[in-house]
Short mmCIF file of C-alpha atoms in Angstrom, two decimals:
data_model
loop_
_atom_site.label_atom_id
_atom_site.label_comp_id
_atom_site.label_asym_id
_atom_site.label_seq_id
_atom_site.Cartn_x
_atom_site.Cartn_y
_atom_site.Cartn_z
CA MET A 4 7.15 -36.80 22.11
CA LYS A 5 3.99 -36.32 20.15
CA LYS A 6 2.48 -32.82 20.08
CA LEU A 7 -1.16 -31.93 19.74
CA ILE A 8 -0.40 -29.90 16.59
CA PRO A 9 2.74 -31.02 14.70
CA SER A 10 5.44 -28.44 14.02
CA TYR A 11 5.02 -28.78 10.25
CA VAL A 12 1.48 -27.45 10.76
CA ARG A 13 2.21 -24.98 13.56
CA VAL A 14 5.05 -23.11 11.85
CA PRO A 15 3.33 -22.40 8.47
CA LEU A 16 0.05 -21.59 10.22
CA LEU A 17 1.58 -19.08 12.62
CA PHE A 18 3.68 -17.58 9.84
CA ALA A 19 0.58 -17.22 7.64
CA VAL A 20 -1.32 -15.49 10.46
CA VAL A 21 1.48 -12.94 10.98
CA PHE A 22 1.79 -12.40 7.21
CA ALA A 23 -1.96 -11.85 6.87
CA ALA A 24 -1.95 -9.41 9.81
CA LEU A 25 0.83 -7.36 8.23
CA GLU A 26 -0.99 -7.28 4.90
CA TYR A 27 -4.18 -6.15 6.67
CA PHE A 28 -2.66 -3.39 8.79
CA ILE A 29 -0.10 -2.10 6.26
CA ASP A 30 -1.53 -0.22 3.29
CA SER A 31 0.74 -1.31 0.46
CA GLY A 32 -1.55 -0.53 -2.49
CA ASP A 33 -1.52 -2.97 -5.39
CA LYS A 34 1.64 -4.77 -4.23
CA PRO A 35 2.13 -7.13 -1.27
CA ALA A 36 3.63 -5.39 1.75
CA PHE A 37 6.73 -7.62 1.78
CA ILE A 38 7.53 -6.50 -1.81
CA LYS A 39 6.80 -2.80 -1.46
CA PHE A 40 8.42 -2.49 1.97
CA PRO A 41 11.74 -4.41 2.28
CA MET A 42 11.71 -4.12 6.08
CA VAL A 43 8.48 -6.14 6.14
CA ALA A 44 10.17 -8.88 4.11
CA LEU A 45 13.12 -8.77 6.51
CA PHE A 46 10.79 -9.04 9.49
CA LEU A 47 8.99 -12.02 7.94
CA GLY A 48 12.30 -13.72 7.18
CA VAL A 49 13.58 -13.23 10.73
CA PHE A 50 10.23 -14.34 12.14
CA LEU A 51 10.24 -17.54 10.08
CA PHE A 52 13.85 -18.19 11.06
CA LEU A 53 12.99 -17.79 14.76
CA LEU A 54 10.00 -20.11 14.41
CA ILE A 55 12.15 -22.83 12.90
CA ALA A 56 14.88 -22.29 15.50
CA ILE A 57 12.35 -22.49 18.33
CA GLU A 58 10.92 -25.69 16.90
CA ILE A 59 14.40 -27.21 16.76
CA VAL A 60 15.05 -26.22 20.38
CA ILE A 61 11.68 -27.60 21.48
CA ASP A 62 12.39 -30.84 19.66
CA ALA A 63 15.77 -31.08 21.40
CA VAL A 64 14.13 -30.48 24.80
CA ASP A 65 11.58 -33.17 23.99
CA LYS A 66 14.39 -35.59 23.23
CA VAL A 67 16.16 -34.83 26.49
CA THR A 68 12.92 -35.17 28.43
CA TYR A 69 12.17 -38.44 26.71
CA HIS A 70 15.57 -39.89 27.64
CA LEU A 71 14.97 -38.93 31.26
CA LEU A 72 11.93 -41.18 31.37
CA THR A 73 12.21 -44.66 32.77
CA ASP A 74 11.78 -47.65 30.51
CA GLU A 75 8.36 -48.24 31.98
CA GLN A 76 7.30 -44.64 31.32
CA LYS A 77 8.62 -44.85 27.77
CA GLU A 78 6.64 -48.00 27.19
CA GLN A 79 3.50 -46.41 28.62
CA LEU A 80 4.02 -43.36 26.41
CA ALA A 81 4.56 -45.52 23.35
CA ASN A 82 1.36 -47.43 24.08
CA ALA A 83 -0.60 -44.24 24.69
CA GLN A 84 0.24 -42.67 21.37
CA SER A 85 0.99 -43.72 17.88
CA VAL A 86 4.23 -42.73 16.27
CA SER A 87 4.08 -39.00 15.50
CA PHE A 88 5.49 -37.22 12.51
CA THR A 89 8.34 -35.78 14.60
CA GLU A 90 9.38 -39.32 15.52
CA SER A 91 9.31 -40.59 11.98
CA LYS A 92 12.55 -41.63 10.36
CA TRP A 93 12.15 -39.11 7.56
CA TYR A 94 11.76 -36.21 10.00
CA GLN A 95 14.63 -37.43 12.17
CA ASN A 96 16.91 -37.52 9.12
CA ILE A 97 16.05 -33.91 8.26
CA VAL A 98 16.67 -32.73 11.83
CA SER A 99 19.92 -34.66 11.93
CA LYS A 100 21.13 -32.99 8.73
CA LEU A 101 20.09 -29.53 9.92
CA THR A 102 21.64 -29.80 13.37
CA ARG A 103 24.29 -32.54 13.12
CA SER A 104 23.51 -33.16 16.75
CA LYS A 105 24.73 -36.29 18.49
CA GLU A 106 22.44 -38.62 20.32
CA ILE A 107 22.69 -38.36 24.09
CA GLU A 108 24.04 -41.90 24.20
CA ARG A 109 26.95 -40.86 21.93
CA GLU A 110 27.86 -37.55 23.55
CA GLU A 111 31.02 -39.09 25.02
CA ASP A 112 32.41 -39.12 21.46
CA ILE A 113 32.50 -35.31 21.38
CA MET A 114 33.22 -34.67 25.06
CA LEU A 115 36.28 -32.43 25.59
CA ASP A 116 38.94 -33.41 28.07
CA HIS A 117 38.96 -30.29 30.22
CA ASP A 118 36.71 -30.07 33.25
CA TYR A 119 35.47 -26.97 35.08
CA ASP A 120 34.33 -27.94 38.56
CA GLY A 121 32.59 -30.97 37.17
CA ILE A 122 31.18 -29.11 34.18
CA LYS A 123 32.29 -30.59 30.89
CA GLU A 124 31.96 -29.20 27.39
CA LEU A 125 30.73 -30.80 24.22
CA ASP A 126 32.60 -30.11 21.00
CA ASN A 127 29.51 -29.66 18.87
CA VAL A 128 29.85 -28.33 15.33
CA LEU A 129 27.95 -25.28 14.20
CA PRO A 130 24.44 -26.26 13.06
CA PRO A 131 24.27 -26.36 9.25
CA TRP A 132 21.19 -24.11 9.23
CA TRP A 133 23.26 -21.43 11.01
CA VAL A 134 26.18 -21.89 8.62
CA TYR A 135 23.89 -21.70 5.59
CA LEU A 136 22.32 -18.52 6.97
CA PHE A 137 25.78 -17.02 7.39
CA TYR A 138 26.64 -17.97 3.80
CA GLY A 139 23.36 -16.36 2.74
CA THR A 140 24.37 -13.04 4.32
CA ILE A 141 27.67 -13.17 2.42
CA ILE A 142 25.86 -13.80 -0.88
CA PHE A 143 23.42 -10.97 -0.09
CA SER A 144 26.30 -8.57 0.62
CA VAL A 145 27.95 -9.42 -2.71
CA ILE A 146 24.70 -8.84 -4.61
CA TYR A 147 24.16 -5.57 -2.73
CA LEU A 148 27.72 -4.45 -3.49
CA VAL A 149 27.38 -5.17 -7.22
CA ARG A 150 23.89 -3.68 -7.50
CA PHE A 151 24.49 -0.39 -5.70
CA HIS A 152 28.24 0.23 -5.85
CA VAL A 153 29.21 -1.33 -9.18
CA VAL A 154 26.13 -1.16 -11.42
CA GLY A 155 24.76 1.90 -9.59
CA ASP A 156 21.10 0.89 -9.55
CA TYR A 157 19.95 3.92 -7.56
CA THR A 158 21.35 6.13 -4.83
CA GLN A 159 19.92 6.87 -1.42
CA THR A 160 19.14 10.40 -2.63
CA GLU A 161 17.10 9.01 -5.54
CA GLU A 162 15.29 6.63 -3.24
CA PHE A 163 14.57 9.48 -0.83
CA ASN A 164 13.20 11.70 -3.61
CA LYS A 165 11.03 8.86 -4.89
CA GLU A 166 9.58 8.31 -1.43
CA ILE A 167 8.92 12.05 -1.15
CA GLU A 168 7.04 11.96 -4.47
CA LEU A 169 4.96 9.01 -3.30
CA ALA A 170 4.23 10.79 -0.02
CA GLU A 171 3.14 13.92 -1.89
CA LEU A 172 0.89 11.80 -4.10
CA GLU A 173 -0.74 10.24 -1.04
CA LYS A 174 -1.03 13.66 0.53
CA SER A 175 -2.82 14.99 -2.55
CA LYS A 176 -5.52 12.34 -2.03
CA LEU A 177 -6.31 13.61 1.45
CA PRO A 178 -9.28 15.94 1.98
CA LYS A 179 -8.35 19.52 1.24
CA ASP A 180 -8.34 22.18 3.92
CA ALA A 181 -11.73 23.83 4.20
CA SER A 182 -10.13 27.20 3.51
CA GLU A 183 -8.88 25.92 0.12
CA GLU A 184 -12.29 24.66 -1.02
CA ILE A 185 -14.30 26.85 -3.37
CA SER A 186 -18.03 27.13 -2.82
CA TYR A 187 -20.98 28.91 -4.41
CA GLU A 188 -20.54 31.78 -1.95
CA THR A 189 -16.78 32.23 -2.48
CA VAL A 190 -16.30 31.42 -6.16
CA VAL A 191 -14.95 34.16 -8.44
CA ALA A 192 -14.16 34.04 -12.13
CA VAL A 193 -10.52 33.43 -13.01
CA THR A 194 -8.85 34.90 -16.10
CA ASP A 195 -5.31 33.50 -16.05
CA ALA A 196 -4.32 31.48 -19.11
CA GLU A 197 -3.49 28.30 -17.18
CA SER A 198 -6.89 28.09 -15.45
CA LEU A 199 -8.80 28.88 -18.66
CA ALA A 200 -6.80 26.26 -20.58
CA LYS A 201 -7.67 23.73 -17.89
CA GLY A 202 -11.30 24.81 -18.08
CA LYS A 203 -11.32 24.40 -21.85
CA GLU A 204 -9.84 20.92 -21.56
CA ILE A 205 -12.52 19.87 -19.05
CA PHE A 206 -15.25 21.46 -21.20
CA ASN A 207 -14.14 19.55 -24.31
CA ASN A 208 -14.01 16.27 -22.38
CA ALA A 209 -17.16 16.58 -20.29
CA CYS A 210 -19.43 19.29 -21.70
CA ALA A 211 -18.93 19.37 -25.47
CA ALA A 212 -21.04 16.24 -26.02
CA CYS A 213 -24.16 18.20 -25.02
CA HIS A 214 -23.16 21.83 -25.64
CA LYS A 215 -20.77 21.37 -28.64
CA ALA A 216 -17.12 22.26 -28.52
CA ASP A 217 -17.88 25.86 -29.50
CA GLY A 218 -20.65 26.16 -26.88
CA GLY A 219 -23.35 26.60 -29.50
CA GLY A 220 -25.59 23.94 -27.94
CA LEU A 221 -26.70 20.49 -29.02
CA VAL A 222 -28.71 18.49 -26.50
CA GLY A 223 -27.89 21.17 -23.97
CA PRO A 224 -28.62 24.89 -24.44
CA ASN A 225 -26.51 27.47 -26.24
CA LEU A 226 -23.88 28.89 -23.88
CA THR A 227 -22.80 31.80 -26.07
CA ASP A 228 -25.90 34.01 -25.96
CA ASN A 229 -27.25 36.10 -23.09
CA HIS A 230 -30.26 33.86 -22.31
CA TRP A 231 -30.00 31.53 -19.32
CA ILE A 232 -32.32 28.87 -17.98
CA ASN A 233 -30.78 28.67 -14.51
CA GLY A 234 -29.23 32.12 -14.30
CA GLY A 235 -25.90 33.38 -15.60
CA GLY A 236 -22.80 34.65 -13.91
CA ILE A 237 -19.96 32.73 -12.31
CA LYS A 238 -21.95 31.74 -9.23
CA ASN A 239 -24.89 30.21 -11.08
CA ILE A 240 -22.64 28.43 -13.58
CA PHE A 241 -20.54 27.04 -10.76
CA LYS A 242 -23.65 25.86 -8.92
CA ILE A 243 -25.31 24.16 -11.89
CA ILE A 244 -22.10 22.33 -12.83
CA SER A 245 -21.41 21.33 -9.25
CA GLU A 246 -24.92 20.24 -8.22
CA GLY A 247 -26.58 19.48 -11.55
CA SER A 248 -30.09 20.42 -12.65
CA LYS A 249 -33.19 19.17 -10.87
CA ASN A 250 -35.29 19.84 -13.99
CA ASN A 251 -32.96 18.23 -16.50
CA PRO A 252 -31.50 14.80 -15.61
CA SER A 253 -29.02 15.12 -18.49
CA MET A 254 -27.26 17.88 -16.57
CA VAL A 255 -25.71 15.73 -13.83
CA ALA A 256 -23.78 16.93 -10.80
CA TRP A 257 -20.04 16.97 -11.42
CA LYS A 258 -18.84 17.68 -7.86
CA SER A 259 -18.03 14.01 -7.30
CA ASN A 260 -15.86 13.89 -10.45
CA LEU A 261 -14.29 17.34 -10.49
CA SER A 262 -12.63 19.34 -7.74
CA SER A 263 -14.09 22.71 -6.83
CA LYS A 264 -11.06 24.37 -8.45
CA ASP A 265 -11.70 22.49 -11.71
CA ILE A 266 -15.36 23.52 -11.64
CA GLN A 267 -14.25 27.12 -11.13
CA SER A 268 -11.94 26.83 -14.14
CA VAL A 269 -14.56 25.38 -16.47
CA SER A 270 -17.15 27.88 -15.25
CA SER A 271 -14.74 30.72 -16.00
CA TYR A 272 -14.04 29.28 -19.44
CA ILE A 273 -17.77 29.15 -20.21
CA LEU A 274 -17.95 32.87 -19.43
CA THR A 275 -15.41 33.54 -22.19
CA LEU A 276 -17.75 31.94 -24.77
CA ALA A 277 -20.27 34.76 -24.41
CA GLY A 278 -20.82 36.65 -27.67
CA THR A 279 -18.70 34.32 -29.82
CA ASN A 280 -21.73 33.59 -32.04
CA PRO A 281 -20.64 30.18 -33.39
CA PRO A 282 -22.24 28.93 -36.63
CA ASP A 283 -25.40 26.80 -36.37
CA ALA A 284 -25.87 27.84 -32.76
CA LYS A 285 -28.98 26.63 -30.98
CA ALA A 286 -31.85 29.08 -30.48
CA ALA A 287 -31.87 31.05 -27.25
CA GLU A 288 -33.59 29.48 -24.24
CA GLY A 289 -34.53 30.91 -20.87
CA GLU A 290 -34.42 34.55 -19.87
CA ILE A 291 -31.94 37.31 -20.50
CA TRP A 292 -29.48 37.47 -17.62
CA THR A 293 -28.14 40.78 -16.39
CA GLU A 294 -25.34 40.80 -13.84
CA THR A 295 -26.06 43.10 -10.93
CA ALA A 296 -23.86 44.47 -8.19
CA GLU A 297 -25.81 42.46 -5.63
CA ALA A 298 -25.36 39.24 -7.55
CA ALA A 299 -21.62 39.65 -8.00
CA PRO A 300 -19.38 38.66 -5.07
CA ALA A 301 -17.34 41.39 -3.45
CA ALA A 302 -14.02 39.85 -4.47
CA GLU A 303 -15.16 39.79 -8.08
CA ALA A 304 -14.80 43.54 -8.34
CA VAL A 305 -11.10 43.00 -9.00
CA VAL A 306 -11.91 41.02 -12.16
CA ASP A 307 -12.92 42.81 -15.35
CA SER A 308 -16.68 42.23 -15.29
CA THR A 309 -17.16 43.24 -18.93
CA LYS A 310 -14.77 40.49 -19.93
CA VAL A 311 -15.62 37.72 -17.48
CA GLU A 312 -19.06 38.32 -16.11
CA ALA A 313 -20.87 38.07 -19.40
CA PRO A 314 -23.96 35.88 -18.96
CA THR A 315 -22.98 32.25 -19.30
CA GLU A 316 -24.89 29.80 -17.16
CA LYS A 317 -27.62 27.60 -18.46
#
């Protein structure tokens, strides 16, 4: 019988809605969820299979219901509606090939002889769609066997470690604990080689264009003398790099591009440039900065102030 929305429209539409919902709610990055997460693909495959199976069952129920109608009711139904897609010869041929079902009028051809209290059994063959699905699982198992047990694509341990790496990468993108963040009040100069090397790398990439690679100054001021426009010392350097300069638009805030730890590293590296006297250095600007006990943070007493706390912030 004719449906308001044909099955060839209902099934793809419902499948598309479920697929879109999964893509929306599952964060799969730059790849579709059904590619990045195999279980999603499996779910979609099972879902589509169930949709098709349900449609076949509904169509069978419609056929049975139709045959229960009287000739007059069938005629009235035929007059009330035009021939639907599900009643077309092309569609009927497809259903027949997928199910190999017998018409109700021909069920006596496959009726078994035995009788259970008046209940008889039809000797129907397995539906081809079910058989093909079974064959598909066999093919899949062979491919799986060759891929993982013959070729040795990857082991479960390797897959586990890869997922751990991806999880750690995602975790690194999360906001850091407040106790791990470095601020103007808590920053201290670092002197370990790894941090200073990182600071030098950041300085060459982000600061050298204005201050020169040797810190002698170009558009920006000289960072190697003891004159400072915005105050020297680790705290002032950290603050000016993090928040930028209100008086000089060229000195932008870097806190949105660099982590507080990176700003600490580059600030500490700038301190090491004090007194290097590079050639062709820019003339001194600002006032002479003298580090005082009040200006230095308490924790900074551990660090060698003569080596690290030389004036450095412009």
